[in-house]
mmCIF file of C-alpha atoms and ligand atoms in Angstrom:
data_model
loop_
_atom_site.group_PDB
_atom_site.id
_atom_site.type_symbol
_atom_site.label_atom_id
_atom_site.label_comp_id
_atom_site.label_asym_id
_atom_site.label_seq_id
_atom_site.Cartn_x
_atom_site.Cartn_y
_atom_site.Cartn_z
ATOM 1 C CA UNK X 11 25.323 3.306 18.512
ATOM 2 C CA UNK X 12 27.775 2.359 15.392
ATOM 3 C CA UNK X 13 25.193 1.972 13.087
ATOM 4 C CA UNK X 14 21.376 2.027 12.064
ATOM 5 C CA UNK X 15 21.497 -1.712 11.861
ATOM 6 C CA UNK X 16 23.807 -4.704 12.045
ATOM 7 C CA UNK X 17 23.166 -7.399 9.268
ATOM 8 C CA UNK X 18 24.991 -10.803 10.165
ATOM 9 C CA UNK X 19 25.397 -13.429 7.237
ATOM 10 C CA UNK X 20 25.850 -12.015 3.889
ATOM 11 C CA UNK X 21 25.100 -14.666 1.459
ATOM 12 C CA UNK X 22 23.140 -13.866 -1.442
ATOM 13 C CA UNK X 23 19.677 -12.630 0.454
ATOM 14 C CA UNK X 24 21.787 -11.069 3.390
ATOM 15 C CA UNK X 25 23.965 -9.330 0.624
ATOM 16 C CA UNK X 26 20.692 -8.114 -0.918
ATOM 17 C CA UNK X 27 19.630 -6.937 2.877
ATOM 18 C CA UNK X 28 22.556 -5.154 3.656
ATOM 19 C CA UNK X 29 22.659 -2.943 0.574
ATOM 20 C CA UNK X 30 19.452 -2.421 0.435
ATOM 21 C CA UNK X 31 20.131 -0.685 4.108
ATOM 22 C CA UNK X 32 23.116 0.677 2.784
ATOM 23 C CA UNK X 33 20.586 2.593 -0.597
ATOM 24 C CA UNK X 34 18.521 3.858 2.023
ATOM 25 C CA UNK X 35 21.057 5.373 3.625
ATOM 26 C CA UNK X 36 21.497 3.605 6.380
ATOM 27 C CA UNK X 37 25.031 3.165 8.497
ATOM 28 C CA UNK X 38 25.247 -0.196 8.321
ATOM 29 C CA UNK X 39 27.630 -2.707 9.994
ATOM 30 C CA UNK X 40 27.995 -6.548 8.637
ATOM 31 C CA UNK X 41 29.444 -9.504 9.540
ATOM 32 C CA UNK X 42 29.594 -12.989 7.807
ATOM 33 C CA UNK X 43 31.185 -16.283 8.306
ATOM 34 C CA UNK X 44 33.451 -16.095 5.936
ATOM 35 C CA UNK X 45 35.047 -12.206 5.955
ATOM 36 C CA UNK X 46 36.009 -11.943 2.070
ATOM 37 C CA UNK X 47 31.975 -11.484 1.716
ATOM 38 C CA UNK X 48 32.108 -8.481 3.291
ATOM 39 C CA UNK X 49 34.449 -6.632 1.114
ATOM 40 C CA UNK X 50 31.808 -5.860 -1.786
ATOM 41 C CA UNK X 51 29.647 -4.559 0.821
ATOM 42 C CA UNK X 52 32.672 -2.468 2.551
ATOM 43 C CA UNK X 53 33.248 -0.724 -0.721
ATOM 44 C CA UNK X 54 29.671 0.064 -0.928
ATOM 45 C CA UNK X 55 29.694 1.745 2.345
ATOM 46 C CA UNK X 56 29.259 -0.738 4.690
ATOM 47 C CA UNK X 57 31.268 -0.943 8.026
ATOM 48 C CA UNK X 58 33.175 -4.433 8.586
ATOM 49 C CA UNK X 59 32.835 -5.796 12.348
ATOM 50 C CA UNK X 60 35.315 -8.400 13.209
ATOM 51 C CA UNK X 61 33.186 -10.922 14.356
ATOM 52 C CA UNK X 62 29.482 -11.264 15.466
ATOM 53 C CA UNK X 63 29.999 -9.881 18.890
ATOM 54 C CA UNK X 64 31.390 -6.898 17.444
ATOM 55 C CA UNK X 65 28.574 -6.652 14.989
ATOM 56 C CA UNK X 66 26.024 -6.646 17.883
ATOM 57 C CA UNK X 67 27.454 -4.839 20.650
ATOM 58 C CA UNK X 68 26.542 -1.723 19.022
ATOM 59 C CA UNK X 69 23.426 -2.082 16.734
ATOM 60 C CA UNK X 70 20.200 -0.965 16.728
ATOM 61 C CA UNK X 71 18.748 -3.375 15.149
ATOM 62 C CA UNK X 72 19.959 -6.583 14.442
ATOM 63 C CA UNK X 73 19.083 -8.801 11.484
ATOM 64 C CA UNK X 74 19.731 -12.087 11.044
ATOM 65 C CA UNK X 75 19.536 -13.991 7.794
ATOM 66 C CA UNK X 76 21.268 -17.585 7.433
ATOM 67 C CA UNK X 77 21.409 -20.513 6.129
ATOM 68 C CA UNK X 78 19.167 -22.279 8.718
ATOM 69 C CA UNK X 79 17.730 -22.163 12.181
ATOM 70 C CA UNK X 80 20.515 -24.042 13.648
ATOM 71 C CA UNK X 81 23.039 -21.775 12.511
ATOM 72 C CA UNK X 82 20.799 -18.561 13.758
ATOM 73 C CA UNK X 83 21.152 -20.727 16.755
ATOM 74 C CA UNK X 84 25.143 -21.146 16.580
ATOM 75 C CA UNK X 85 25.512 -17.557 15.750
ATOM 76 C CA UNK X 86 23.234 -15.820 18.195
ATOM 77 C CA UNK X 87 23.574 -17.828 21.886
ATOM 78 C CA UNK X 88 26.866 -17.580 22.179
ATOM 79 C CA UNK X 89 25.851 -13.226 22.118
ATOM 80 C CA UNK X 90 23.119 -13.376 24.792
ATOM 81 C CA UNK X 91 24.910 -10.542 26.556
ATOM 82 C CA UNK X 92 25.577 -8.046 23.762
ATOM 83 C CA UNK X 93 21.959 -8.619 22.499
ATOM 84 C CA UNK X 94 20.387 -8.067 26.001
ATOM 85 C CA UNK X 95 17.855 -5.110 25.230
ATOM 86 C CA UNK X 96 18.272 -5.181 21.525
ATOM 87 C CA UNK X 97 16.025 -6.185 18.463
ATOM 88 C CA UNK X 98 16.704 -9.039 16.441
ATOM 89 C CA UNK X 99 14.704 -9.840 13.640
ATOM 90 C CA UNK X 100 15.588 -13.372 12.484
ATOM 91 C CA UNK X 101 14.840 -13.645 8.404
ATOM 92 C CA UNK X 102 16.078 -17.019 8.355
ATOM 93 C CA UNK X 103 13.362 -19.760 6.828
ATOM 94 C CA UNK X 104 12.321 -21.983 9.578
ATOM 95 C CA UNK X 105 9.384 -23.463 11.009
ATOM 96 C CA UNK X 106 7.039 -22.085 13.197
ATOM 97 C CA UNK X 107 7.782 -24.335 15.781
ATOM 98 C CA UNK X 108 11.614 -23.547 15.564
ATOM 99 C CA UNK X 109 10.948 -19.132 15.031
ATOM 100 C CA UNK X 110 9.183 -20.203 18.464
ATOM 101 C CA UNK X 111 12.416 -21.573 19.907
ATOM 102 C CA UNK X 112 14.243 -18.667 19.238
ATOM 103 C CA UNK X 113 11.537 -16.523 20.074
ATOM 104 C CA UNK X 114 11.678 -18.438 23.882
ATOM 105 C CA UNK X 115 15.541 -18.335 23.836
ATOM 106 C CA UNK X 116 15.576 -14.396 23.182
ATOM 107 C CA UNK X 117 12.870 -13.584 26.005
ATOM 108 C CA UNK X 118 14.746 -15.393 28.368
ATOM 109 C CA UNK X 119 18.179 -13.448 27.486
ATOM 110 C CA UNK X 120 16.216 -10.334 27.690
ATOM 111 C CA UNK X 121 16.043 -9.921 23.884
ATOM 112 C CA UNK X 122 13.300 -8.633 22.059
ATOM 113 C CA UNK X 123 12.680 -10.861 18.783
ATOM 114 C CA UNK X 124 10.418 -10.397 15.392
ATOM 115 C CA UNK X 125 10.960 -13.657 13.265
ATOM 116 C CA UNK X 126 10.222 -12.966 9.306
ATOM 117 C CA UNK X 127 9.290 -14.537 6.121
ATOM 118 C CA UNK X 128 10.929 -12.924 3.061
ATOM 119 C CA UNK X 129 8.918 -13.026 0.069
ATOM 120 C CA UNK X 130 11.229 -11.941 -2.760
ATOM 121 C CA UNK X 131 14.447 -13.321 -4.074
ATOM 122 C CA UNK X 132 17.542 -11.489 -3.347
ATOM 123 C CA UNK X 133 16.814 -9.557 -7.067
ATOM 124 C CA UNK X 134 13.733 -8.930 -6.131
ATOM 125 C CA UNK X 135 14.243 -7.079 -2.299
ATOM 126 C CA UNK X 136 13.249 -3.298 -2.017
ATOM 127 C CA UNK X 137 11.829 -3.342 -5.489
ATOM 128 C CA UNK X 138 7.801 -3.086 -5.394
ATOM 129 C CA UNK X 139 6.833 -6.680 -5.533
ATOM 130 C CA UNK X 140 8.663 -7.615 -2.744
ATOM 131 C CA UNK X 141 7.300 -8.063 0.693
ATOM 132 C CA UNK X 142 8.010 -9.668 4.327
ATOM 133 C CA UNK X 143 5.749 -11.321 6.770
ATOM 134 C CA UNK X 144 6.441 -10.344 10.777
ATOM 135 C CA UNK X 145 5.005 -11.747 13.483
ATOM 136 C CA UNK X 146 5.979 -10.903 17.280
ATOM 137 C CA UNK X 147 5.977 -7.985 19.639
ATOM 138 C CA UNK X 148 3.434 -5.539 17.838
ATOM 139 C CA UNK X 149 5.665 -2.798 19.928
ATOM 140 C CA UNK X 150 9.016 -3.999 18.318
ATOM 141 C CA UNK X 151 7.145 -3.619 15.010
ATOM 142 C CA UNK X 152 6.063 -0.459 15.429
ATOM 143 C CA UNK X 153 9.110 0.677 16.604
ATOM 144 C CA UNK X 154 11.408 -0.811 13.767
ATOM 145 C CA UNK X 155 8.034 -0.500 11.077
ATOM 146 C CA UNK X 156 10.295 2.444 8.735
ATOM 147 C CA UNK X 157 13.586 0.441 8.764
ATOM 148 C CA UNK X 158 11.774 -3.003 8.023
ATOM 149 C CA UNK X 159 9.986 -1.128 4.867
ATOM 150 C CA UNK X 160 13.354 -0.330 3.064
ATOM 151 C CA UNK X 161 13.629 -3.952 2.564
ATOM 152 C CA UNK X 162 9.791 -4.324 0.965
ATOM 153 C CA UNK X 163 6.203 -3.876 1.731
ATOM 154 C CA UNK X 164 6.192 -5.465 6.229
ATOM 155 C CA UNK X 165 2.976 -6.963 7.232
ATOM 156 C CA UNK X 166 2.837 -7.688 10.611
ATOM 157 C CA UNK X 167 0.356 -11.139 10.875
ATOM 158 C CA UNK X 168 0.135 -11.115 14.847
ATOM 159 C CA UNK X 169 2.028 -11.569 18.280
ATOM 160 C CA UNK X 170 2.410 -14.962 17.933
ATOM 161 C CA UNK X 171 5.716 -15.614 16.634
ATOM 162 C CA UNK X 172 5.198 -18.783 14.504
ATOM 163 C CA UNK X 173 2.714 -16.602 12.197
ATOM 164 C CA UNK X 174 5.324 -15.223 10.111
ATOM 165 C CA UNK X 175 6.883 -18.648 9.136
ATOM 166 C CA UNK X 176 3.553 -20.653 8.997
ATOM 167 C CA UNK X 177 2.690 -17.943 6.395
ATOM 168 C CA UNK X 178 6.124 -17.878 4.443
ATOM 169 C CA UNK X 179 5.655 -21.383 4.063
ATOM 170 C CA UNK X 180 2.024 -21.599 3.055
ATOM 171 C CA UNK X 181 3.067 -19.293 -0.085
ATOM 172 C CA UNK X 182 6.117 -21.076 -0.613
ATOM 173 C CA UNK X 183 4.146 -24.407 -0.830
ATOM 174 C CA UNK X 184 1.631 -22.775 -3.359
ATOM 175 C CA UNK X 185 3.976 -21.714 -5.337
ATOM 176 C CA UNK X 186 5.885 -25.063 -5.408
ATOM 177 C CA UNK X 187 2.697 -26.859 -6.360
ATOM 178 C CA UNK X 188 2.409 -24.076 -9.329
ATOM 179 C CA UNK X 189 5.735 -24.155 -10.791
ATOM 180 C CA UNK X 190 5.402 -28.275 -10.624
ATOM 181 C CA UNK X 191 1.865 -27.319 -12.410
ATOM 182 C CA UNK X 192 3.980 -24.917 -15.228
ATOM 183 C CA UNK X 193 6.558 -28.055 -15.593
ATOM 184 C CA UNK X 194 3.646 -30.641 -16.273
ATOM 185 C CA UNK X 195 2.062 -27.898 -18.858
ATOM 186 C CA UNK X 196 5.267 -27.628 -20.626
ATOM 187 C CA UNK X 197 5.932 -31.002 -20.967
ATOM 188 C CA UNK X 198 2.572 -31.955 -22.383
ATOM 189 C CA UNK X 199 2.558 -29.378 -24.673
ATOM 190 C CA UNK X 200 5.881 -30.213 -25.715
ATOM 191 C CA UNK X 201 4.751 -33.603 -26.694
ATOM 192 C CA UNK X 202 4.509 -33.142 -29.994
ATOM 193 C CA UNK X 203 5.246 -31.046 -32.839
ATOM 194 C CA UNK X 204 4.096 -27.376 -33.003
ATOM 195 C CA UNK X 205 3.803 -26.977 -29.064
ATOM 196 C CA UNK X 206 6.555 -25.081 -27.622
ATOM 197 C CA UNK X 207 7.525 -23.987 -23.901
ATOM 198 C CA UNK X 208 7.203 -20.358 -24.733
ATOM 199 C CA UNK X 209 3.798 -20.920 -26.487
ATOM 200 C CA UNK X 210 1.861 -22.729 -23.647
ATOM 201 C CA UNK X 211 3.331 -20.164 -21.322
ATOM 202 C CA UNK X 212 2.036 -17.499 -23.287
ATOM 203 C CA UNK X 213 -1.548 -19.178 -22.725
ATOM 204 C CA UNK X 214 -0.901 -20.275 -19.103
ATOM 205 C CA UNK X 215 -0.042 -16.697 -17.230
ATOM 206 C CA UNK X 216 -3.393 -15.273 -17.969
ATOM 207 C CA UNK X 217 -5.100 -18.531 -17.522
ATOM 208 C CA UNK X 218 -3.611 -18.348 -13.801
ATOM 209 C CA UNK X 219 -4.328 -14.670 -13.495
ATOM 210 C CA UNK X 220 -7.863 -15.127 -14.012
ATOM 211 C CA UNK X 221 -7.710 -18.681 -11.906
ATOM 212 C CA UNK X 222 -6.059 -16.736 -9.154
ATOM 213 C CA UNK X 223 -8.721 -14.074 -9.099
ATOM 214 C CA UNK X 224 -11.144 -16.465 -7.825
ATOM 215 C CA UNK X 225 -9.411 -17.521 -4.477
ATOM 216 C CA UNK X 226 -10.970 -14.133 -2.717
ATOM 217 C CA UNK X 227 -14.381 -15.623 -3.230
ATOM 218 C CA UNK X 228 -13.033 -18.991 -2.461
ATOM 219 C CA UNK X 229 -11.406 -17.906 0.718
ATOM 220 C CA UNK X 230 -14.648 -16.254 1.680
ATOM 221 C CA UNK X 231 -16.748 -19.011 1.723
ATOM 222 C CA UNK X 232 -13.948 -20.822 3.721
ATOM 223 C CA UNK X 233 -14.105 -18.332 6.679
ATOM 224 C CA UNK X 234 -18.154 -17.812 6.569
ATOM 225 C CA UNK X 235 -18.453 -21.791 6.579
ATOM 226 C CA UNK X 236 -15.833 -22.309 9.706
ATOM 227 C CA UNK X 237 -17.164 -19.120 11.184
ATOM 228 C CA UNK X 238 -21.283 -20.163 11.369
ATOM 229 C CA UNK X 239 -21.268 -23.082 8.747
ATOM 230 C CA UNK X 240 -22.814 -20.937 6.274
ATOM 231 C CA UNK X 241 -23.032 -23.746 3.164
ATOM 232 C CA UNK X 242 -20.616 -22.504 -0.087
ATOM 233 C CA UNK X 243 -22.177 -21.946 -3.122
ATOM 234 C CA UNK X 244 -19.973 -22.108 -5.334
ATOM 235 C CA UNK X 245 -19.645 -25.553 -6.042
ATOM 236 C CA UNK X 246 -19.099 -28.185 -8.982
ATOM 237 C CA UNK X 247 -20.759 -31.947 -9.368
ATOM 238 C CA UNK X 248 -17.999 -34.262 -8.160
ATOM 239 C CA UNK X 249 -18.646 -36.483 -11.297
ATOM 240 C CA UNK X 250 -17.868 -33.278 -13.780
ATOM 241 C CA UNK X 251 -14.787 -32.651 -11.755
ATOM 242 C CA UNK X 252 -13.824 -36.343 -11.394
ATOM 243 C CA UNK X 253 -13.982 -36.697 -15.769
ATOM 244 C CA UNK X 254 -12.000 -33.743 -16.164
ATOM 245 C CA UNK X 255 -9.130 -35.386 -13.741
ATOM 246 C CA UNK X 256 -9.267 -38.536 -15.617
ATOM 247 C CA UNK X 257 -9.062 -36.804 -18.911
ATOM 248 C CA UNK X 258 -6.355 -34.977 -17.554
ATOM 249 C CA UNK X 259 -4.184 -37.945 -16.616
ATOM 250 C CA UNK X 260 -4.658 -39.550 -19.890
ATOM 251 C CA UNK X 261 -3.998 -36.784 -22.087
ATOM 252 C CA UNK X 262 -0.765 -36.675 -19.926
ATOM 253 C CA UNK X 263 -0.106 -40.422 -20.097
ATOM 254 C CA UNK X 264 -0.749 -40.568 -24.288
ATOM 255 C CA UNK X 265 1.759 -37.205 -24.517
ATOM 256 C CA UNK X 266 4.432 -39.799 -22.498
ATOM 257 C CA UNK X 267 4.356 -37.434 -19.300
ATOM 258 C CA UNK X 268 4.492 -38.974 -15.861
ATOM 259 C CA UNK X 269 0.971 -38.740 -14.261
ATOM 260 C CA UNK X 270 2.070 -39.871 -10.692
ATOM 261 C CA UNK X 271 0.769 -36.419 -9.240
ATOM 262 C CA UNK X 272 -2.300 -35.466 -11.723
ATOM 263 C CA UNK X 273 -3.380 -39.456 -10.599
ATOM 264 C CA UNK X 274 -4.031 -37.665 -7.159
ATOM 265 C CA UNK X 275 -6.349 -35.536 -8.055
ATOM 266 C CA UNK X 276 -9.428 -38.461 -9.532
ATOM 267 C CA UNK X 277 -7.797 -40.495 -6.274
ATOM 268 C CA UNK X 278 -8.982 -37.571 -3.775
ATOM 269 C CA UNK X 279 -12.062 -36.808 -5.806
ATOM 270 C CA UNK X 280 -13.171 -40.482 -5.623
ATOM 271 C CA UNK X 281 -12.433 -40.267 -1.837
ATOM 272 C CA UNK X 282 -14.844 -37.691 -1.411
ATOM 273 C CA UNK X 283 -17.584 -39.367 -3.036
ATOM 274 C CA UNK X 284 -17.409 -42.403 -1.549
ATOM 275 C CA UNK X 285 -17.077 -40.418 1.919
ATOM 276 C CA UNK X 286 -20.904 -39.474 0.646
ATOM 277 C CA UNK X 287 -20.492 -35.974 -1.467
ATOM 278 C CA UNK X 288 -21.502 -35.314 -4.608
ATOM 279 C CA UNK X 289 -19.879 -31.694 -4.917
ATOM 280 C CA UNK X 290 -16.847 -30.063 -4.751
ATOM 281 C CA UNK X 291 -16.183 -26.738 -3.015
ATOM 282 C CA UNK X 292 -13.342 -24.908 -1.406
ATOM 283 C CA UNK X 293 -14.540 -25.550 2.012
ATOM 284 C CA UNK X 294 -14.640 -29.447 1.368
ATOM 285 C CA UNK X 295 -11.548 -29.468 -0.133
ATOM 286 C CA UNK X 296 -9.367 -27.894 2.797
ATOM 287 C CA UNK X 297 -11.418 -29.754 5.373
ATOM 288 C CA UNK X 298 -10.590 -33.083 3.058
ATOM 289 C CA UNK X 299 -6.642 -32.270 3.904
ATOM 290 C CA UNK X 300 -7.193 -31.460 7.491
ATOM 291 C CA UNK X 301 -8.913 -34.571 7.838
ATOM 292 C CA UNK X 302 -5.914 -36.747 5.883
ATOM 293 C CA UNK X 303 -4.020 -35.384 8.846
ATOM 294 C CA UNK X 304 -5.653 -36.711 11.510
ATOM 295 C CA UNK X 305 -6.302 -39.698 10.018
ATOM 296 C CA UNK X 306 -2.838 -40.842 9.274
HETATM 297 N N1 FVH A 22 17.933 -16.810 -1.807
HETATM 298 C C1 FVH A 22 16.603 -16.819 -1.919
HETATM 299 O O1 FVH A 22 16.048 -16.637 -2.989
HETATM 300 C C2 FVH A 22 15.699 -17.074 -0.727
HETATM 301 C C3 FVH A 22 14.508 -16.144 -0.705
HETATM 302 C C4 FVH A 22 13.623 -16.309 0.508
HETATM 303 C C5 FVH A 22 14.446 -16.386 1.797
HETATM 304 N N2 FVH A 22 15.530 -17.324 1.671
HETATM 305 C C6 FVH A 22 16.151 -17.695 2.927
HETATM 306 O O2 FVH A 22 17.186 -16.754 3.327
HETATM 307 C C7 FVH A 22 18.201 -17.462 4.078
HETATM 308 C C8 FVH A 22 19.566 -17.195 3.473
HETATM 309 O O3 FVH A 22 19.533 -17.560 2.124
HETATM 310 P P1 FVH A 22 20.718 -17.193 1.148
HETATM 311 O O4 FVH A 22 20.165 -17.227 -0.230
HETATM 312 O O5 FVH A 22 21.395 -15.967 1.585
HETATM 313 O O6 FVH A 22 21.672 -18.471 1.368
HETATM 314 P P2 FVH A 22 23.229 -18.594 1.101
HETATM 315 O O7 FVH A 22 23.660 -17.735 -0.019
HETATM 316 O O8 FVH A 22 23.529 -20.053 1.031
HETATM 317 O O9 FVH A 22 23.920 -17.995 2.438
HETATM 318 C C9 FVH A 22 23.867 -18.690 3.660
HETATM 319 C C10 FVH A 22 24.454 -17.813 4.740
HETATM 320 O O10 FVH A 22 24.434 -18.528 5.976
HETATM 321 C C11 FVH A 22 25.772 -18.527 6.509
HETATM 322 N N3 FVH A 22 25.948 -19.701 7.357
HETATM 323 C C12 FVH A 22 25.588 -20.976 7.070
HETATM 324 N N4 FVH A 22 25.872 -21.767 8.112
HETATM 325 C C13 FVH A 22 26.424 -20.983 9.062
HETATM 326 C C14 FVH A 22 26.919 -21.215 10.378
HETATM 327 N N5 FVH A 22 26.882 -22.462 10.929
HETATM 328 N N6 FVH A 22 27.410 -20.186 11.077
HETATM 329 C C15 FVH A 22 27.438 -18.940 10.528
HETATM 330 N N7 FVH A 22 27.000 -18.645 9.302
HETATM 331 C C16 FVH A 22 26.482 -19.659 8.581
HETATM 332 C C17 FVH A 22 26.656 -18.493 5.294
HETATM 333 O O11 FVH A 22 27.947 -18.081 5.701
HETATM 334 P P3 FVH A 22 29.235 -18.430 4.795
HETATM 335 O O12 FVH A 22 29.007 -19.817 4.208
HETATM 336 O O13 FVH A 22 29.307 -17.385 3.721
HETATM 337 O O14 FVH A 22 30.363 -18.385 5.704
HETATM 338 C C18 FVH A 22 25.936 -17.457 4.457
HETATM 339 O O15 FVH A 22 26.177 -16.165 4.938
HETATM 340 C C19 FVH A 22 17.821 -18.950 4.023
HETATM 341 O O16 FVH A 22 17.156 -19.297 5.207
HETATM 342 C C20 FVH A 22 16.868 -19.025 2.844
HETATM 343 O O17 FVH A 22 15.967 -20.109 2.924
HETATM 344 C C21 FVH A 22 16.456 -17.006 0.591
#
């Protein structure tokens, strides 16, 4: 074997990957689309393959982090010989459906395949926030488990291989809908004299802290109610929810801010009550955007 593990594409998460291989002491061998990316990593240590085959033929482990599934695509068939009987765990973003592609490609080439879900930013990998989702072979896992950890915390989610991305992309959505939450906070209390972006964020990080803390209890009554329909209890009148919406989207609309997502929120809540409820709770509120699904 040339090295502990081959990382192919080095843009700014792979270059994060590959040294943090290389800081664990790992003999690592890269490759990238465009060689002059390679040379930081060369000086660091790393050893420069001349093209993907190259990068492959040898490695223990193979990972794969590019721009998109198509190019994880591009890169990898054209290798289906030099990967037969290796490892490669694909850190690409992607769908579920499309980490289930590859997975289906690989098994028919003979190659064994973990897909994962990187939750860090390239700053961020091997310190102790950061962690990646798995989901595939538990044996692969196992077998790779040490190597995966230099990278951050690995939690394998299951053998199915879409778990990793559906997962990934669950938290990335959350925290999409939170940072468009911290924009909307900042620009209504920005409105006017005497609120500033550092103040309200001051207020709002604790505020979500303690928010956040409640999603256990939340979650639990999710799971008991689709387990054996055990009823929630910890709800909120629909009518108490529905005026604090409404006061929401006119604070926002006097302080000049565009309400065209808070004016969801009364929108949904009036759905709900007309579809006969007269409280809110976590279970009603998931099974309110399963049902938007099916219905549309
Ligand atoms: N950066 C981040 O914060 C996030 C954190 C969570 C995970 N994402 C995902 O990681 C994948 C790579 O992201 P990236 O930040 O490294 O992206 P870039 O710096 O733009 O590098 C892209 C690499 O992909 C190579 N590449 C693109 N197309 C092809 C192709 N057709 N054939 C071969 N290589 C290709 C590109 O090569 P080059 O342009 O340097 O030649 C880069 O190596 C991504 O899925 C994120 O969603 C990162």
């Amino acid at each position: 074997m040339r090295g502990d593990v081959s990382v192919l594409g080095l843009g700014d998460m792979g270059r994060a990957l590959a040294g943090a291989f290389l800081d664990a002491g790992r003999r690592t061998v890269v490759w990238n689309r465009t060689a002059s990316r390679v040379d930081a990593l060369v000086e660091r240590g790393a050893e420069r393959a001349a093209d993907a085959g190259e990068a492959v033929r040898d490695a223990r482990l193979v990972v794969v982090c590019l721009l998109d599934p198509a190019a994880v695509r591009e890169v990898l068939e054209p290798l289906a010989r030099e990967l037969r009987g290796r490892t490669v765990v694909d850190l690409t973003n992607g769908s579920p459906a499309q980490a289930a592609e590859l997975a289906g490609w690989a098994a028919g080439a003979g190659i064994t395949c973990l897909d994962g879900g990187i939750m860090a930013v390239p700053g961020t990998i091997a310190s102790p926030g950061a962690f990646v989702l798995y989901s595939g072979p538990q044996e692969a896992f196992a077998r790779w488990r040490t190597d995966l950890e230099v990278l951050g915390t690995a939690h394998w989610l299951g053998e199915d291989t879409g778990l990793a991305s559906l997962h990934d992309i669950a938290l990335l959505s959350a925290m999409d809908l939170m940072f468009h939450g911290f924009n909307l906070a900042v620009a209504m209390a920005t409105s006017r004299p005497g609120g500033s972006a550092a103040g309200v964020t001051e207020l709002l990080v604790p505020w979500l802290g303690s928010m956040g803390a409640l999603m256990p209890a939340f979650a639990a009554e999710i799971d008991a109610e689709a387990a054996d329909g055990t009823p929630p209890r910890l709800t909120q009148g629909l009518d108490v929810q529905t005026a604090g919406m409404l006061n929401m989207v006119a604070t926002a609309r006097d302080a000049g801010v565009d309400t065209e997502w808070l004016d969801l929120s009364p929108a949904r809540l009036r759905a709900l009550s007309a579809g006969g409820h007269d409280t809110w709770s976590a279970p009603l509120g998931v099974r309110q955007l399963r049902a938007a699904v099916r219905e549309s």
